PDB file of C-alpha atoms in Angstrom:
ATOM      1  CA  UNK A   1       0.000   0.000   0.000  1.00 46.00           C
ATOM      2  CA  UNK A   2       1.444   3.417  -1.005  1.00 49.00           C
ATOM      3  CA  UNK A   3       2.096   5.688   1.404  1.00 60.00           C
ATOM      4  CA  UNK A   4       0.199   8.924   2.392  1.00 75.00           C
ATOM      5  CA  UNK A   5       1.589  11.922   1.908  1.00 91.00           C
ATOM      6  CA  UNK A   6       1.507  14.231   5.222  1.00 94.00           C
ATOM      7  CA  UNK A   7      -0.174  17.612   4.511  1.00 96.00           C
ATOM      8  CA  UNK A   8       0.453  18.576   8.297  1.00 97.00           C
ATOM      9  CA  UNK A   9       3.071  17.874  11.179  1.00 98.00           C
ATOM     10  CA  UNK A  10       3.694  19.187  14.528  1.00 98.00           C
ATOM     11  CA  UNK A  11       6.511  18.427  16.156  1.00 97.00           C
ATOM     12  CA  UNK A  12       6.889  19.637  19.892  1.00 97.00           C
ATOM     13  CA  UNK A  13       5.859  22.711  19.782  1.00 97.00           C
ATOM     14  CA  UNK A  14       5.631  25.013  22.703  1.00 97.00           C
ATOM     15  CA  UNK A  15       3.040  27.838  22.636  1.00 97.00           C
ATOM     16  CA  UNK A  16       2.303  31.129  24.581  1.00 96.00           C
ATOM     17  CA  UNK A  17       0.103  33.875  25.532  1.00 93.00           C
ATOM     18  CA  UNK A  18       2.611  36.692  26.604  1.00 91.00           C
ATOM     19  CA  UNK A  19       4.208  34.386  29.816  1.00 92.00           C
ATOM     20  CA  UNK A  20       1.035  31.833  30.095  1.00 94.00           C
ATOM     21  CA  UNK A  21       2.946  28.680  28.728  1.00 96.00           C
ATOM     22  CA  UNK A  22      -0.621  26.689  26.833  1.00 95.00           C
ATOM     23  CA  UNK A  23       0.575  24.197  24.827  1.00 96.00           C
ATOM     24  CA  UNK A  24       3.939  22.190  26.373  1.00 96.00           C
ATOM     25  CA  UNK A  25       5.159  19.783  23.732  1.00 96.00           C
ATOM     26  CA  UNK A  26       2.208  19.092  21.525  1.00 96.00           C
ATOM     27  CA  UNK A  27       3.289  16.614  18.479  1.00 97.00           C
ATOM     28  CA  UNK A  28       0.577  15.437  15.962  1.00 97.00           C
ATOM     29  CA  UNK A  29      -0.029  14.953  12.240  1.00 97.00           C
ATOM     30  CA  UNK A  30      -2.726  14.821   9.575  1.00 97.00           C
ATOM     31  CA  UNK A  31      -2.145  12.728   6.250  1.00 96.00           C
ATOM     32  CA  UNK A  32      -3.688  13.584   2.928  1.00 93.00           C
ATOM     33  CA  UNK A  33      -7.345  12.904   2.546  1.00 91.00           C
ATOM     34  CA  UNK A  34      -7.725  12.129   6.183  1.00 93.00           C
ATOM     35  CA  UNK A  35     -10.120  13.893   8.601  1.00 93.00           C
ATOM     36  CA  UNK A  36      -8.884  13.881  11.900  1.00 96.00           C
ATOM     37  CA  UNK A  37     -10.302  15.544  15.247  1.00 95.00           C
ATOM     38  CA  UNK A  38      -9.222  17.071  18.170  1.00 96.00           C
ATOM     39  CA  UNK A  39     -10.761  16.060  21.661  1.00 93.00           C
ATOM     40  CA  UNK A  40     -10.678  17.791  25.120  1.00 90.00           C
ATOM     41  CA  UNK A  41     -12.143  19.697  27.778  1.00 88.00           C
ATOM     42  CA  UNK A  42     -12.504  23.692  26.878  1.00 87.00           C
ATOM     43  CA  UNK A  43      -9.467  25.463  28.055  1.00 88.00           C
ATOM     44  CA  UNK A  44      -7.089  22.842  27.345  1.00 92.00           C
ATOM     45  CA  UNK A  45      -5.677  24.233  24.103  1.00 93.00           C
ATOM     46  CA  UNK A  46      -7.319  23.188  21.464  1.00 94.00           C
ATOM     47  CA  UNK A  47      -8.302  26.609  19.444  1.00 94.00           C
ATOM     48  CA  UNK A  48      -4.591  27.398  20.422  1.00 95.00           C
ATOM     49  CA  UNK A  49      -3.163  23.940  18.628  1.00 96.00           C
ATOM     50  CA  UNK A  50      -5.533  25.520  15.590  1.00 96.00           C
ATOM     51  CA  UNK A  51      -3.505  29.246  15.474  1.00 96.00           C
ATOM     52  CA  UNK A  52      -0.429  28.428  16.078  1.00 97.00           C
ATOM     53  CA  UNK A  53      -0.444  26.141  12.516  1.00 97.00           C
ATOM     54  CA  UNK A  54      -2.143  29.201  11.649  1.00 96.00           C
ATOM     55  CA  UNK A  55       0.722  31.679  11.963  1.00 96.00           C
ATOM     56  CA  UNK A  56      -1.924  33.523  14.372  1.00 96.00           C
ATOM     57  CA  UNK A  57      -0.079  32.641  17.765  1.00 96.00           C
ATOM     58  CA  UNK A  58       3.145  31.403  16.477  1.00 96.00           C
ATOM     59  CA  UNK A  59       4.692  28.748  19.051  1.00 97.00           C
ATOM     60  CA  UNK A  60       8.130  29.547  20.803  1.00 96.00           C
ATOM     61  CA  UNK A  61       9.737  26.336  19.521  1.00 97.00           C
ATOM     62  CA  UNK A  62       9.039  23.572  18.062  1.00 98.00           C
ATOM     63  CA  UNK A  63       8.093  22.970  14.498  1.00 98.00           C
ATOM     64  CA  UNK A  64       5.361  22.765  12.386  1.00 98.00           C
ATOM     65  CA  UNK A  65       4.800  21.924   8.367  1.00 97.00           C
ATOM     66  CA  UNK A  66       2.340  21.990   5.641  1.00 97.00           C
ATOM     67  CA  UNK A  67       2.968  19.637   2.679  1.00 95.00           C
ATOM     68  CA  UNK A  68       6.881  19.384   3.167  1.00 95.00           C
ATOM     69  CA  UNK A  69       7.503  23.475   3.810  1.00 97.00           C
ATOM     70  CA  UNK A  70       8.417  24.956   7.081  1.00 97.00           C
ATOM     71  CA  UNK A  71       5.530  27.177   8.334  1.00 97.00           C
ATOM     72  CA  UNK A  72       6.859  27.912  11.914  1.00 97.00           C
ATOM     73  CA  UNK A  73       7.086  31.353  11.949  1.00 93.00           C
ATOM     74  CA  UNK A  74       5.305  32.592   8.773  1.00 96.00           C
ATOM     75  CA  UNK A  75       2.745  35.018   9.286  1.00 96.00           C
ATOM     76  CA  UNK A  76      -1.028  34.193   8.787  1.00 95.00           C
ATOM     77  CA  UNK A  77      -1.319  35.162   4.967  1.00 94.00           C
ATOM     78  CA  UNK A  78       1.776  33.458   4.303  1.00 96.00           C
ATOM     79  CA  UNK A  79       0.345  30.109   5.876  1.00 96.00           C
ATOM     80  CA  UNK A  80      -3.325  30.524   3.500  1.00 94.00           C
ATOM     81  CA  UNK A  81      -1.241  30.808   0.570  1.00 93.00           C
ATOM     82  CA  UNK A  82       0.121  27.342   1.046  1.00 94.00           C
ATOM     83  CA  UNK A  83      -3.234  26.083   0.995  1.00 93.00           C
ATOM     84  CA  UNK A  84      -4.528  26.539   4.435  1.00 95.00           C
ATOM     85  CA  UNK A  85      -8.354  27.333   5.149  1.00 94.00           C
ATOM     86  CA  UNK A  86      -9.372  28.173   8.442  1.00 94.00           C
ATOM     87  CA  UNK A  87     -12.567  28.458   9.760  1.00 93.00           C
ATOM     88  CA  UNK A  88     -12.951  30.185  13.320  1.00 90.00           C
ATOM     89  CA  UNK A  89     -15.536  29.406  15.980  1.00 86.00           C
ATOM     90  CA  UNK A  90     -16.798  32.745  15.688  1.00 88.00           C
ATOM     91  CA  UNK A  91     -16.874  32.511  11.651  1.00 85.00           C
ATOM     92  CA  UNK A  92     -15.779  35.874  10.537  1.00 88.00           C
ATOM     93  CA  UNK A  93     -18.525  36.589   8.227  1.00 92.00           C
ATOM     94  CA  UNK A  94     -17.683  39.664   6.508  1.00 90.00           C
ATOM     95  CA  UNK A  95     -20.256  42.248   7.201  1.00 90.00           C
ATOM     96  CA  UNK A  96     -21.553  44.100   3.856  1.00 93.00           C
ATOM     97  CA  UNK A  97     -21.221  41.996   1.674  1.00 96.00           C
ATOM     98  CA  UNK A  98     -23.379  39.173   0.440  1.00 96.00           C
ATOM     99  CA  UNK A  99     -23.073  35.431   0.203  1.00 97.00           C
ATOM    100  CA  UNK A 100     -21.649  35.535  -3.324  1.00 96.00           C
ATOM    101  CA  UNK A 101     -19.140  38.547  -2.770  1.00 96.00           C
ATOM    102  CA  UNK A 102     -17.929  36.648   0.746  1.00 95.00           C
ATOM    103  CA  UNK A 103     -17.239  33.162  -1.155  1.00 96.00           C
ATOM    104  CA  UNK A 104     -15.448  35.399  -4.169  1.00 95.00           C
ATOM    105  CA  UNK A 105     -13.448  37.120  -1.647  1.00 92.00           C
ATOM    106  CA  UNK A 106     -12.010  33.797  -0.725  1.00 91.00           C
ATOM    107  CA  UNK A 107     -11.851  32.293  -4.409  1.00 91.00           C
ATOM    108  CA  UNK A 108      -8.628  30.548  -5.611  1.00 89.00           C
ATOM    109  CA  UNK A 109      -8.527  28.802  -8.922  1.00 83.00           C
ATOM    110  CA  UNK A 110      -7.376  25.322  -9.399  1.00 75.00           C
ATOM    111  CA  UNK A 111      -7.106  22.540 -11.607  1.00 70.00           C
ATOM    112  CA  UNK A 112      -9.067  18.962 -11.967  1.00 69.00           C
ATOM    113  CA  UNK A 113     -12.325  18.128 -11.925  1.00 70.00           C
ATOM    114  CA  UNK A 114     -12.305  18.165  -8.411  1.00 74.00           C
ATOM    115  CA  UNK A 115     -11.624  21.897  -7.705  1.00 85.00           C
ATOM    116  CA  UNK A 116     -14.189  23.823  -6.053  1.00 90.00           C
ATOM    117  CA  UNK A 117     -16.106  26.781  -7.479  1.00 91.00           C
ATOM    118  CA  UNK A 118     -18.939  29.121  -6.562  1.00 93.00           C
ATOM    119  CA  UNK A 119     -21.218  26.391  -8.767  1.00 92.00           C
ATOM    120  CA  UNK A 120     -19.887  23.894  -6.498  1.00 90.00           C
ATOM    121  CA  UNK A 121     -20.349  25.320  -3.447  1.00 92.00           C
ATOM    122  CA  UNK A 122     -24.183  25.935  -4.423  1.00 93.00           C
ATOM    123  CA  UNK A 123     -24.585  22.738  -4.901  1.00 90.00           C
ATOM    124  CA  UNK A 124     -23.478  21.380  -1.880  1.00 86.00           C
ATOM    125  CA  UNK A 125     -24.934  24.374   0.179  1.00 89.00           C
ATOM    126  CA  UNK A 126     -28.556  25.052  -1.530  1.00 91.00           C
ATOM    127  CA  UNK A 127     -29.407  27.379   1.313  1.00 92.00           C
ATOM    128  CA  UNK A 128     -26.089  29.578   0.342  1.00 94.00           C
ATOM    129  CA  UNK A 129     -27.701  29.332  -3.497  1.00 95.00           C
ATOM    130  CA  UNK A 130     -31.095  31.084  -2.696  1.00 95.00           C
ATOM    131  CA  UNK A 131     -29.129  33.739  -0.769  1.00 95.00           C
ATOM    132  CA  UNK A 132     -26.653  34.820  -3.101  1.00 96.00           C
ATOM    133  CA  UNK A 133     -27.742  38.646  -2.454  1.00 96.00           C
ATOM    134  CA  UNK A 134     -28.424  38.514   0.554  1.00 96.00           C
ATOM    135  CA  UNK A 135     -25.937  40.222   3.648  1.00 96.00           C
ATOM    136  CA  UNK A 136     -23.803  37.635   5.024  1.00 95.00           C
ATOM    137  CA  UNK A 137     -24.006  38.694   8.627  1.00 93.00           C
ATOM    138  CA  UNK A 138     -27.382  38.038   8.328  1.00 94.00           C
ATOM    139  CA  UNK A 139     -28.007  34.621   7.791  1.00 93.00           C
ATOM    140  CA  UNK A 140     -28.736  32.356  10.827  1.00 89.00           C
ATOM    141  CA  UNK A 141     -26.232  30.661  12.470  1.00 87.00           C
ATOM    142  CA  UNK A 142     -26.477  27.394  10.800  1.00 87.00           C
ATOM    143  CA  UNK A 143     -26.184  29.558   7.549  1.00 90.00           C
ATOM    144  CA  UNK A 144     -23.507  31.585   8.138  1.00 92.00           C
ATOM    145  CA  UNK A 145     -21.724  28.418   8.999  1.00 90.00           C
ATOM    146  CA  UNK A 146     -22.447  26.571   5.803  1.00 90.00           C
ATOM    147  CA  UNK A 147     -21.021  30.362   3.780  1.00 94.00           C
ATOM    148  CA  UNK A 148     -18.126  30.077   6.340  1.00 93.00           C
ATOM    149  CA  UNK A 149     -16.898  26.192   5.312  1.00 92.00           C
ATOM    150  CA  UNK A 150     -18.044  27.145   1.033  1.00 93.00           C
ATOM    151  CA  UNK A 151     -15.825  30.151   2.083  1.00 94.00           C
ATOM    152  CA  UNK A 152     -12.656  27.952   2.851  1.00 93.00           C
ATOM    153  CA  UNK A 153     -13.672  25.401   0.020  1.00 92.00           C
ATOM    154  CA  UNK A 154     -13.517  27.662  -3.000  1.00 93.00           C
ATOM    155  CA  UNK A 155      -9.914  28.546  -1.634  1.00 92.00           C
ATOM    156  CA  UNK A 156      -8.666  25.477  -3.233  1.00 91.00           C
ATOM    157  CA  UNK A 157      -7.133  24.297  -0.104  1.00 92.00           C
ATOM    158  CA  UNK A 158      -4.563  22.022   0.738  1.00 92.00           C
ATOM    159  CA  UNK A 159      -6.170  21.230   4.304  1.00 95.00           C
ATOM    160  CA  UNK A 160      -9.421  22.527   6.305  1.00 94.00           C
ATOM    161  CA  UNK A 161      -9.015  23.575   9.839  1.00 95.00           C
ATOM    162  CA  UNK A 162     -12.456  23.579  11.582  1.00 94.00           C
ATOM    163  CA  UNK A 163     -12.768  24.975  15.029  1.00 93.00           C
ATOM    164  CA  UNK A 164     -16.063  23.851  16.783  1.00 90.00           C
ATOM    165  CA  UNK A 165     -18.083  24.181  13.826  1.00 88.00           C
ATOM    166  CA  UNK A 166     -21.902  23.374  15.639  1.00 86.00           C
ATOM    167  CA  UNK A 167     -20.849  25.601  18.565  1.00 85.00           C
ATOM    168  CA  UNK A 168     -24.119  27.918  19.294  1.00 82.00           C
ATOM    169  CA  UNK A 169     -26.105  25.939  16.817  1.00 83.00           C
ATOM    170  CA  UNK A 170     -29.807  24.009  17.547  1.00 83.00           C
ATOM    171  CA  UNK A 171     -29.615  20.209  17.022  1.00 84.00           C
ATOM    172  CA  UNK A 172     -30.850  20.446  14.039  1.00 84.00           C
ATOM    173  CA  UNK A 173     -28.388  22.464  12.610  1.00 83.00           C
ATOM    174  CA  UNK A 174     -25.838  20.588  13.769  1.00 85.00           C
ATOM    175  CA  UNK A 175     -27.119  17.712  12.190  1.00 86.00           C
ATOM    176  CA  UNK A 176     -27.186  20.128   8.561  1.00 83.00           C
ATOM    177  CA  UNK A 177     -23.737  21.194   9.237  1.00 83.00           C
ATOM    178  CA  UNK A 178     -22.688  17.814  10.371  1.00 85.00           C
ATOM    179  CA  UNK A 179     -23.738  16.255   6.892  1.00 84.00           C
ATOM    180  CA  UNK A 180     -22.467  19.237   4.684  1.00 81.00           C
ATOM    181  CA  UNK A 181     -19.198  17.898   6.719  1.00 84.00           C
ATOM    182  CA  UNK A 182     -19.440  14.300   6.025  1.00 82.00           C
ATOM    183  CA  UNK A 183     -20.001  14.751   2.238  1.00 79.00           C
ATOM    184  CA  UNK A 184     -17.574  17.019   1.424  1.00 73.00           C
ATOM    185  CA  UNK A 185     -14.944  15.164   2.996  1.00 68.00           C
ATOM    186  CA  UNK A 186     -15.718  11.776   2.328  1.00 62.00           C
ATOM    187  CA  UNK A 187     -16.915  12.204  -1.050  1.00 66.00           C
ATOM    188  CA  UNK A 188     -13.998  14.733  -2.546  1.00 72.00           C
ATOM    189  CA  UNK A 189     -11.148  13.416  -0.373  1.00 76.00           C
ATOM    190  CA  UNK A 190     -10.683  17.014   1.919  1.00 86.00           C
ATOM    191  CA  UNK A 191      -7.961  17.064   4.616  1.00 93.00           C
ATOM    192  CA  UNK A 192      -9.493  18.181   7.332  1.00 94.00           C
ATOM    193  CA  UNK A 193      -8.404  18.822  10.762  1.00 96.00           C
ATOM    194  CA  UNK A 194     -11.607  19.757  13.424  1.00 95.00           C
ATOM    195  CA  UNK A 195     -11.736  20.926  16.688  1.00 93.00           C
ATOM    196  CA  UNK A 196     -15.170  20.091  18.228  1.00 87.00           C
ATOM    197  CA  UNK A 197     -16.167  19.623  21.371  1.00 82.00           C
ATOM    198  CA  UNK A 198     -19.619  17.853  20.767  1.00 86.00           C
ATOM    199  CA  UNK A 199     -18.007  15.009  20.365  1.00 89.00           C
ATOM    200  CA  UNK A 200     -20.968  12.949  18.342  1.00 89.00           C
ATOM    201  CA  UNK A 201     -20.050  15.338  15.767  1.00 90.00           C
ATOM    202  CA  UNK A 202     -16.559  14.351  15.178  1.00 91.00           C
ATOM    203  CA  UNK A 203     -17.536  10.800  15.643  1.00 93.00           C
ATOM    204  CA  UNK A 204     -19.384  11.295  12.241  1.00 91.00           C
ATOM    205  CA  UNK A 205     -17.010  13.094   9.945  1.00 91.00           C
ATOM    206  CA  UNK A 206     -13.519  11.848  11.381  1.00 93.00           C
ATOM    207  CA  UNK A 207     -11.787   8.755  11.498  1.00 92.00           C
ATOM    208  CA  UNK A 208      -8.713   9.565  13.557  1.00 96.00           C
ATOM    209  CA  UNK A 209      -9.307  11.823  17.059  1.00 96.00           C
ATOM    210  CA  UNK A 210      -6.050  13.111  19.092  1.00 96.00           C
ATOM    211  CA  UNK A 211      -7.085  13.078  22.930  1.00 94.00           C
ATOM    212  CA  UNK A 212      -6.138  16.466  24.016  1.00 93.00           C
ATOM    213  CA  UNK A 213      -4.961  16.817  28.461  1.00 90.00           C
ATOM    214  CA  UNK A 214      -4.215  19.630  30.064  1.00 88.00           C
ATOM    215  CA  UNK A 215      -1.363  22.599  28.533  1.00 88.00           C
ATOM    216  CA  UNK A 216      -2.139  20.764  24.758  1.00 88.00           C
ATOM    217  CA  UNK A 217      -0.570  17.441  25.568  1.00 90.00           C
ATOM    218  CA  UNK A 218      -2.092  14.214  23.919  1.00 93.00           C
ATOM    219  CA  UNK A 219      -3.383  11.844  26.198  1.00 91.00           C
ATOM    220  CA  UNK A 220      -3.660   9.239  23.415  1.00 92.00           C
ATOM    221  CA  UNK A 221      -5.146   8.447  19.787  1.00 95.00           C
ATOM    222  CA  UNK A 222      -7.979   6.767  18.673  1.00 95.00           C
ATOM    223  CA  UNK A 223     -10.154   6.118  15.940  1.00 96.00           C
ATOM    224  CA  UNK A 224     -13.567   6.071  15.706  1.00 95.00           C
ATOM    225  CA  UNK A 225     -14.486   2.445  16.110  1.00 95.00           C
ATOM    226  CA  UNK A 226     -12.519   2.093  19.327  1.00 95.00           C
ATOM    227  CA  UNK A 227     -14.169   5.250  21.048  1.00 94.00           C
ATOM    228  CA  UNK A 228     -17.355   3.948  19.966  1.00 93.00           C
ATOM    229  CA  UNK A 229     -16.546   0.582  21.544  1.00 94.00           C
ATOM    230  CA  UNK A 230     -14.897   1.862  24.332  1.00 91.00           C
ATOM    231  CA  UNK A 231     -17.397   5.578  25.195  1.00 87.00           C
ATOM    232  CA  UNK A 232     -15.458   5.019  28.721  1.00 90.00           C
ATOM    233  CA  UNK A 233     -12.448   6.607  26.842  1.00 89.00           C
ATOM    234  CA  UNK A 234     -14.418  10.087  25.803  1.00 85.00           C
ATOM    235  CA  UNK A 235     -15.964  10.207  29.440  1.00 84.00           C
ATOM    236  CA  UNK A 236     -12.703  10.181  30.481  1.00 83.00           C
ATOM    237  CA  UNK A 237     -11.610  12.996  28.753  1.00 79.00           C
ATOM    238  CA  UNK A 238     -14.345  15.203  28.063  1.00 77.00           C
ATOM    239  CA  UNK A 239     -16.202  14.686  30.966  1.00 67.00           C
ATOM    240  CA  UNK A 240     -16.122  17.890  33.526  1.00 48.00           C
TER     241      UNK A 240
END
């Protein structure tokens, strides 16, 4: 069997807010086509894990890669040009401007029948089609959501970071978003790295799930079948 090529590695890396030391030694990786997840408690680094491969809280040392290249200390814009989409719990809908102007803000060609346009994105998002004119900061949660993920797809990317994607969402429209999830990933092959901490979520649309302690260190892997056989293993780490 041929071997998958890693779109990201971390390899120790040490990151801080001003002296607060959050993540002590964190190593992980994410292969091509996989969708992996990140488990933990809230406050235990996981949105931090997320901007430091970012560029957007660099870590002190340590190193970190996308596709081969060195993105330690690159800035933010540096990172997203090496085909890095990341899509923040809080979304970052730009006000203003509609559905359509947001996703062509964000458009990056790309070649193969797999690339993803505006066409593309409508048809996996129907909700996003009938709203094409309409303000993107105001669309429901659930909808600005779905704009935020066509957002990062029509970038072309290389790898999707997701960071709690159904937070402040119903049930139901975690179930929408979960599914928009699931069949973009599974059926075009997107590397995708999520954050989530309802973890029935990331049961769904990942395979592989880092087990995140306290100051960012992994507690252990596992994939999906053995947490499912074994739910002892998320109480233990999720549970308050």
């Amino acid at each position: 069997m041929a071997k998958k090529n890693m779109i990201l590695n971390i390899e120790e890396i040490h990151t801080y807010y001003g002296e607060s030391h959050v993540i002590q030694g964190l190593s992980m990786h994410v292969d091509e086509g996989e969708t992996v997840s990140i488990l933990g408690r809230n406050g235990v680094g996981k949105t931090t894990t997320l901007r430091s491969v970012m560029g957007l809280t660099p870590p002190r040392s340590g190193s970190i890669s996308i596709d081969g290249t060195d993105t330690t200390k690159l800035p933010a814009h540096r990172v997203s040009k090496l085909g890095v989409a990341y899509v923040p719990a809080e979304r970052h809908i730009f006000p203003g401007l509609n559905v359509e102007e947001n996703l062509k803000l964000a458009a990056r060609p790309a070649n193969g029948d797999k690339s993803w346009t505006l066409a593309r994105v409508y048809d996996q998002f129907p909700v996003l089609a009938d709203r094409t004119k309409q303000d993107g900061a105001t669309l429901s949660g659930g909808e600005q959501q779905m704009l935020a993920i066509g957002r990062a797809l029509v970038s072309n990317p290389k790898i999707i970071i997701l960071d709690e994607p159904s937070q402040g969402l119903s049930p139901l429209l975690v179930d929408a978003v979960t599914e928009c999830v699931q069949n973009f990933c599974v059926n075009s092959g997107i590397t995708l790295l999520v954050v989530e901490q309802n973890y029935r979520m990331a049961l769904k649309v990942a395979s592989r799930h880092y087990l995140m302690g306290t100051k960012g260190q992994i507690a252990g892997v596992a994939t999906t079948a053995e947490l499912i056989e074994n739910p002892q293993i998320i109480q233990d780490h999720l549970s308050v």
